[in-house]
CSV table of C-alpha atoms in Angstrom, one decimal:
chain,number,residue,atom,x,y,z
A,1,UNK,CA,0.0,0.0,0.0
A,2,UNK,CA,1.3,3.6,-1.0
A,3,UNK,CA,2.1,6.0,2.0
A,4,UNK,CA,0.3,9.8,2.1
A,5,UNK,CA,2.9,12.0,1.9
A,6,UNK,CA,2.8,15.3,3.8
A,7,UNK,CA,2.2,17.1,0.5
A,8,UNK,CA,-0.8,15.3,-0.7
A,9,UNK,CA,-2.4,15.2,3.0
A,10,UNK,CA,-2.6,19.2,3.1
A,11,UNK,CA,-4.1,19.7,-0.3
A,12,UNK,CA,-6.6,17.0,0.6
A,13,UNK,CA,-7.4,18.5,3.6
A,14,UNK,CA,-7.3,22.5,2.2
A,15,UNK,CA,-9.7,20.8,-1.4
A,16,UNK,CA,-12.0,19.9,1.8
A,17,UNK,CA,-12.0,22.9,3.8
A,18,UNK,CA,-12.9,24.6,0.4
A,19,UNK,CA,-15.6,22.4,-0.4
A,20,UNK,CA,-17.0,22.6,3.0
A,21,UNK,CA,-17.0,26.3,2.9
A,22,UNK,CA,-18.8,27.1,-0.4
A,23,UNK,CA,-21.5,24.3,0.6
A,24,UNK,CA,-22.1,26.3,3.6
A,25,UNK,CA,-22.2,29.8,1.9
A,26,UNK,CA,-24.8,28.5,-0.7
A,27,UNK,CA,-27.0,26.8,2.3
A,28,UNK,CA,-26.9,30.2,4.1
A,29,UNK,CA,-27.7,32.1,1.3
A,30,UNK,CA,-31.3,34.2,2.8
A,31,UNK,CA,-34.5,33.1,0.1
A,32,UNK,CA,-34.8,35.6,-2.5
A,33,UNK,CA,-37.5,38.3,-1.3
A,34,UNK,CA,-40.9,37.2,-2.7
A,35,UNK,CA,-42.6,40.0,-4.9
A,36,UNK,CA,-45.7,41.6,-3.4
A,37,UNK,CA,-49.0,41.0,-4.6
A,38,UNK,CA,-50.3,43.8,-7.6
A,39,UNK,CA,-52.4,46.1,-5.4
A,40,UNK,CA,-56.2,44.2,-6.2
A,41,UNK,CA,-56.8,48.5,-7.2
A,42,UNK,CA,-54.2,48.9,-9.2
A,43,UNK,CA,-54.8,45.6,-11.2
A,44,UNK,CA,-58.5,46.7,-11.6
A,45,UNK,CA,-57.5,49.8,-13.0
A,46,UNK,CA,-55.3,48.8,-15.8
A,47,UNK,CA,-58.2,46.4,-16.8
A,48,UNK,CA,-60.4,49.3,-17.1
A,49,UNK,CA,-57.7,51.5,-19.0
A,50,UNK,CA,-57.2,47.8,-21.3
A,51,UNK,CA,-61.1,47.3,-22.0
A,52,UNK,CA,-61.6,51.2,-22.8
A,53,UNK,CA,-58.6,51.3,-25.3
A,54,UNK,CA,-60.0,48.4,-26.6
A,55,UNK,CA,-63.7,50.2,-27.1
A,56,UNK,CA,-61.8,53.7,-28.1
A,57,UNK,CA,-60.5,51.8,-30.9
A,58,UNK,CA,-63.6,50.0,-32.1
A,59,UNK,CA,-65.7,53.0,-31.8
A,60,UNK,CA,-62.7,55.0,-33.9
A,61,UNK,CA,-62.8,52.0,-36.6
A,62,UNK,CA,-66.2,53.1,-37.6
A,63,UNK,CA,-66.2,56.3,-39.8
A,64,UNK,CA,-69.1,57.8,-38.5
A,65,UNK,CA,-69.7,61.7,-37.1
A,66,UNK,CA,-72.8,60.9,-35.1
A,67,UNK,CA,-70.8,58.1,-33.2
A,68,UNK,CA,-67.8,60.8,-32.2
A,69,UNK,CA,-69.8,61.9,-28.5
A,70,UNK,CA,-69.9,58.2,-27.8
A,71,UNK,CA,-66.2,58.1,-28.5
A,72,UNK,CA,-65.4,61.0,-26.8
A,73,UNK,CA,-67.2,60.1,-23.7
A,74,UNK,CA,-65.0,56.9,-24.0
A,75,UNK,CA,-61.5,59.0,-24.1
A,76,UNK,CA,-62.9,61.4,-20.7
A,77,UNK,CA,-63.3,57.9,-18.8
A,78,UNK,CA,-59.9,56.6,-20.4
A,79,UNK,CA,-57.8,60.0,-19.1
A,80,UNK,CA,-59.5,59.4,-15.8
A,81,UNK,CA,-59.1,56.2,-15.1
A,82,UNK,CA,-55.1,56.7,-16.2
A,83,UNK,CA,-54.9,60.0,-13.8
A,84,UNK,CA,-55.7,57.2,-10.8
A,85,UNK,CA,-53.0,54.9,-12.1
A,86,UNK,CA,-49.8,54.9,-9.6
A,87,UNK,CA,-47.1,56.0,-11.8
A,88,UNK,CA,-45.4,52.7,-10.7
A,89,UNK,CA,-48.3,50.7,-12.1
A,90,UNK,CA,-48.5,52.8,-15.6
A,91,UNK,CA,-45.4,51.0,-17.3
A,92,UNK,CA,-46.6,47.2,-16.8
A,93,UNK,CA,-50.0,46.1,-18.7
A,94,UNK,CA,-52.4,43.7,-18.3
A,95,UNK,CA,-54.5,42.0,-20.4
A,96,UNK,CA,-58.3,43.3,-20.9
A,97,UNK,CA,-60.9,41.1,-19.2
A,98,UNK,CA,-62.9,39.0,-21.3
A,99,UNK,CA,-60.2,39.5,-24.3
A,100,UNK,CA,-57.7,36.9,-25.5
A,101,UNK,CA,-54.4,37.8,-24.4
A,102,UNK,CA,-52.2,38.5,-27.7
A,103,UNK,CA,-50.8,35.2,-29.6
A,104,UNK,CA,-47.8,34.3,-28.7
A,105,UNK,CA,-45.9,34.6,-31.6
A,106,UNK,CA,-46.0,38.6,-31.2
A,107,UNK,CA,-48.1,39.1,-33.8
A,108,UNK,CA,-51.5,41.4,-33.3
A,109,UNK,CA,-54.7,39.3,-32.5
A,110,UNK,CA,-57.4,40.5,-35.5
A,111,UNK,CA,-59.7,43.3,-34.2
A,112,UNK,CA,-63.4,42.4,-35.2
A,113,UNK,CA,-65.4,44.1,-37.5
A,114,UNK,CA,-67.1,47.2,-35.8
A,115,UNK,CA,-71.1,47.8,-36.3
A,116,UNK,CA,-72.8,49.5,-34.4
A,117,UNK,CA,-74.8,46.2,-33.4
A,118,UNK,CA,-70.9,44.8,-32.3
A,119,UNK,CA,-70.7,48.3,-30.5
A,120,UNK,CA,-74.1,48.1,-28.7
A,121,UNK,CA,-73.6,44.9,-27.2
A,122,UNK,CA,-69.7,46.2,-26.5
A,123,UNK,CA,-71.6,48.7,-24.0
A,124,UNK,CA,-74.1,46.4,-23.0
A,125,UNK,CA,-71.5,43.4,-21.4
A,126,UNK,CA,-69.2,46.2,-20.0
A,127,UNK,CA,-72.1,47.9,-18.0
A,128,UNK,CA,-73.1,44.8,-16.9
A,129,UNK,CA,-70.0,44.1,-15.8
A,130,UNK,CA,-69.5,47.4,-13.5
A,131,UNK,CA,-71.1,46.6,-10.7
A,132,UNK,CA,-69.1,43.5,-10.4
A,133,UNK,CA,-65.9,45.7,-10.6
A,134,UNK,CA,-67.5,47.7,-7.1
A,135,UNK,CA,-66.7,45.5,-4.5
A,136,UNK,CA,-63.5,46.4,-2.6
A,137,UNK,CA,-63.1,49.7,-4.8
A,138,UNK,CA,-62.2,52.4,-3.0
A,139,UNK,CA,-64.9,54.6,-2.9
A,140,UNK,CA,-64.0,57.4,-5.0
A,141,UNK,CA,-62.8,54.5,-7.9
A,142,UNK,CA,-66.3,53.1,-6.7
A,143,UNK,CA,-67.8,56.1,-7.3
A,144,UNK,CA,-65.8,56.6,-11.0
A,145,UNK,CA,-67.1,52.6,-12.0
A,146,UNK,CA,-70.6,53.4,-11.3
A,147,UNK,CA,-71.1,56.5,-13.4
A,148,UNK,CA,-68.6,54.9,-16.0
A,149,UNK,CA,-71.4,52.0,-16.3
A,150,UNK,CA,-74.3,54.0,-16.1
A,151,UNK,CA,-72.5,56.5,-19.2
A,152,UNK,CA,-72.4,52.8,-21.4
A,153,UNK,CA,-75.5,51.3,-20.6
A,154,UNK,CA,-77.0,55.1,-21.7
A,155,UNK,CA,-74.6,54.2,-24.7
A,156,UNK,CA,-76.1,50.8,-25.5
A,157,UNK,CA,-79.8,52.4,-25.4
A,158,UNK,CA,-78.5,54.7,-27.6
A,159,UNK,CA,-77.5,52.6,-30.2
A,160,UNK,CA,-80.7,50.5,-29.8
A,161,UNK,CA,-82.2,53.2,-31.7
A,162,UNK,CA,-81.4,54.7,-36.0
A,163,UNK,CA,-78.7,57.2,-35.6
């Protein structure tokens, strides 16, 4: 049997001092902090601000003059509800409730065909869908839903009727 030599005992023994020290570091290494949960307000927001870009956009596909109040009504919510978004919040976005999220090869999803039938029921689910949005508002946002909703289910009465 071979003998250790002095030599080969201390790097053995400085190779396992080494080892022993990095496993140590990497098993005291603290968690990495968790990320806080998207304020439920904040999160509510941008879906508002996503949904009325959406219906700013439909209502703009349509060339029509006597359809410009409804659209204009649309852009005085839109500047509001962005006024209440943190500055923080404003650079991250979030997909519109009740629309697909975009494909994921980058590409745009197609934008249906605007009527004013297609806009009518537009107003129609998204007032129906305000007072859902209420609960655990604050209540000035609370206050901002509510006459948002009542503005597009005046809209979708509106549009019942000829223009």
């Amino acid at each position: 049997m071979r003998s250790l030599s002095r030599r080969t005992l201390l790097r053995g023994s400085a190779l396992g001092v080494a080892a022993a020290a990095v496993a140590g570091c990497a098993a005291e290494d603290p968690a990495p902090p968790r990320a806080e949960p998207p304020d439920p307000e904040t999160v509510l927001l941008k879906q508002l601000i996503a949904d009325k870009e959406r219906t700013i956009a439909l209502y703009s596909s349509i060339a029509s003059d006597k359809l410009a109040p409804f659209r204009q009504r649309h852009e005085a919510h839109l500047a509001e509800l962005r006024r209440r978004l943190p500055p923080a919040a404003a650079t991250a976005s979030v997909p519109p409730s009740g629309t697909p999220a975009p494909s994921p090869s980058g590409a745009p999803s197609p934008q249906p065909k605007a009527s004013v039938r297609s806009l009518r029921k537009l107003e129609q689910k998204a007032a129906a869908l305000r007072p859902r949005q209420l609960d655990g508002a604050s209540p000035a946002l609370a206050q901002l839903i509510a006459s948002i909703g009542a503005c597009e289910a005046a809209h979708a009465q509106a549009l019942a009727r000829p223009l």
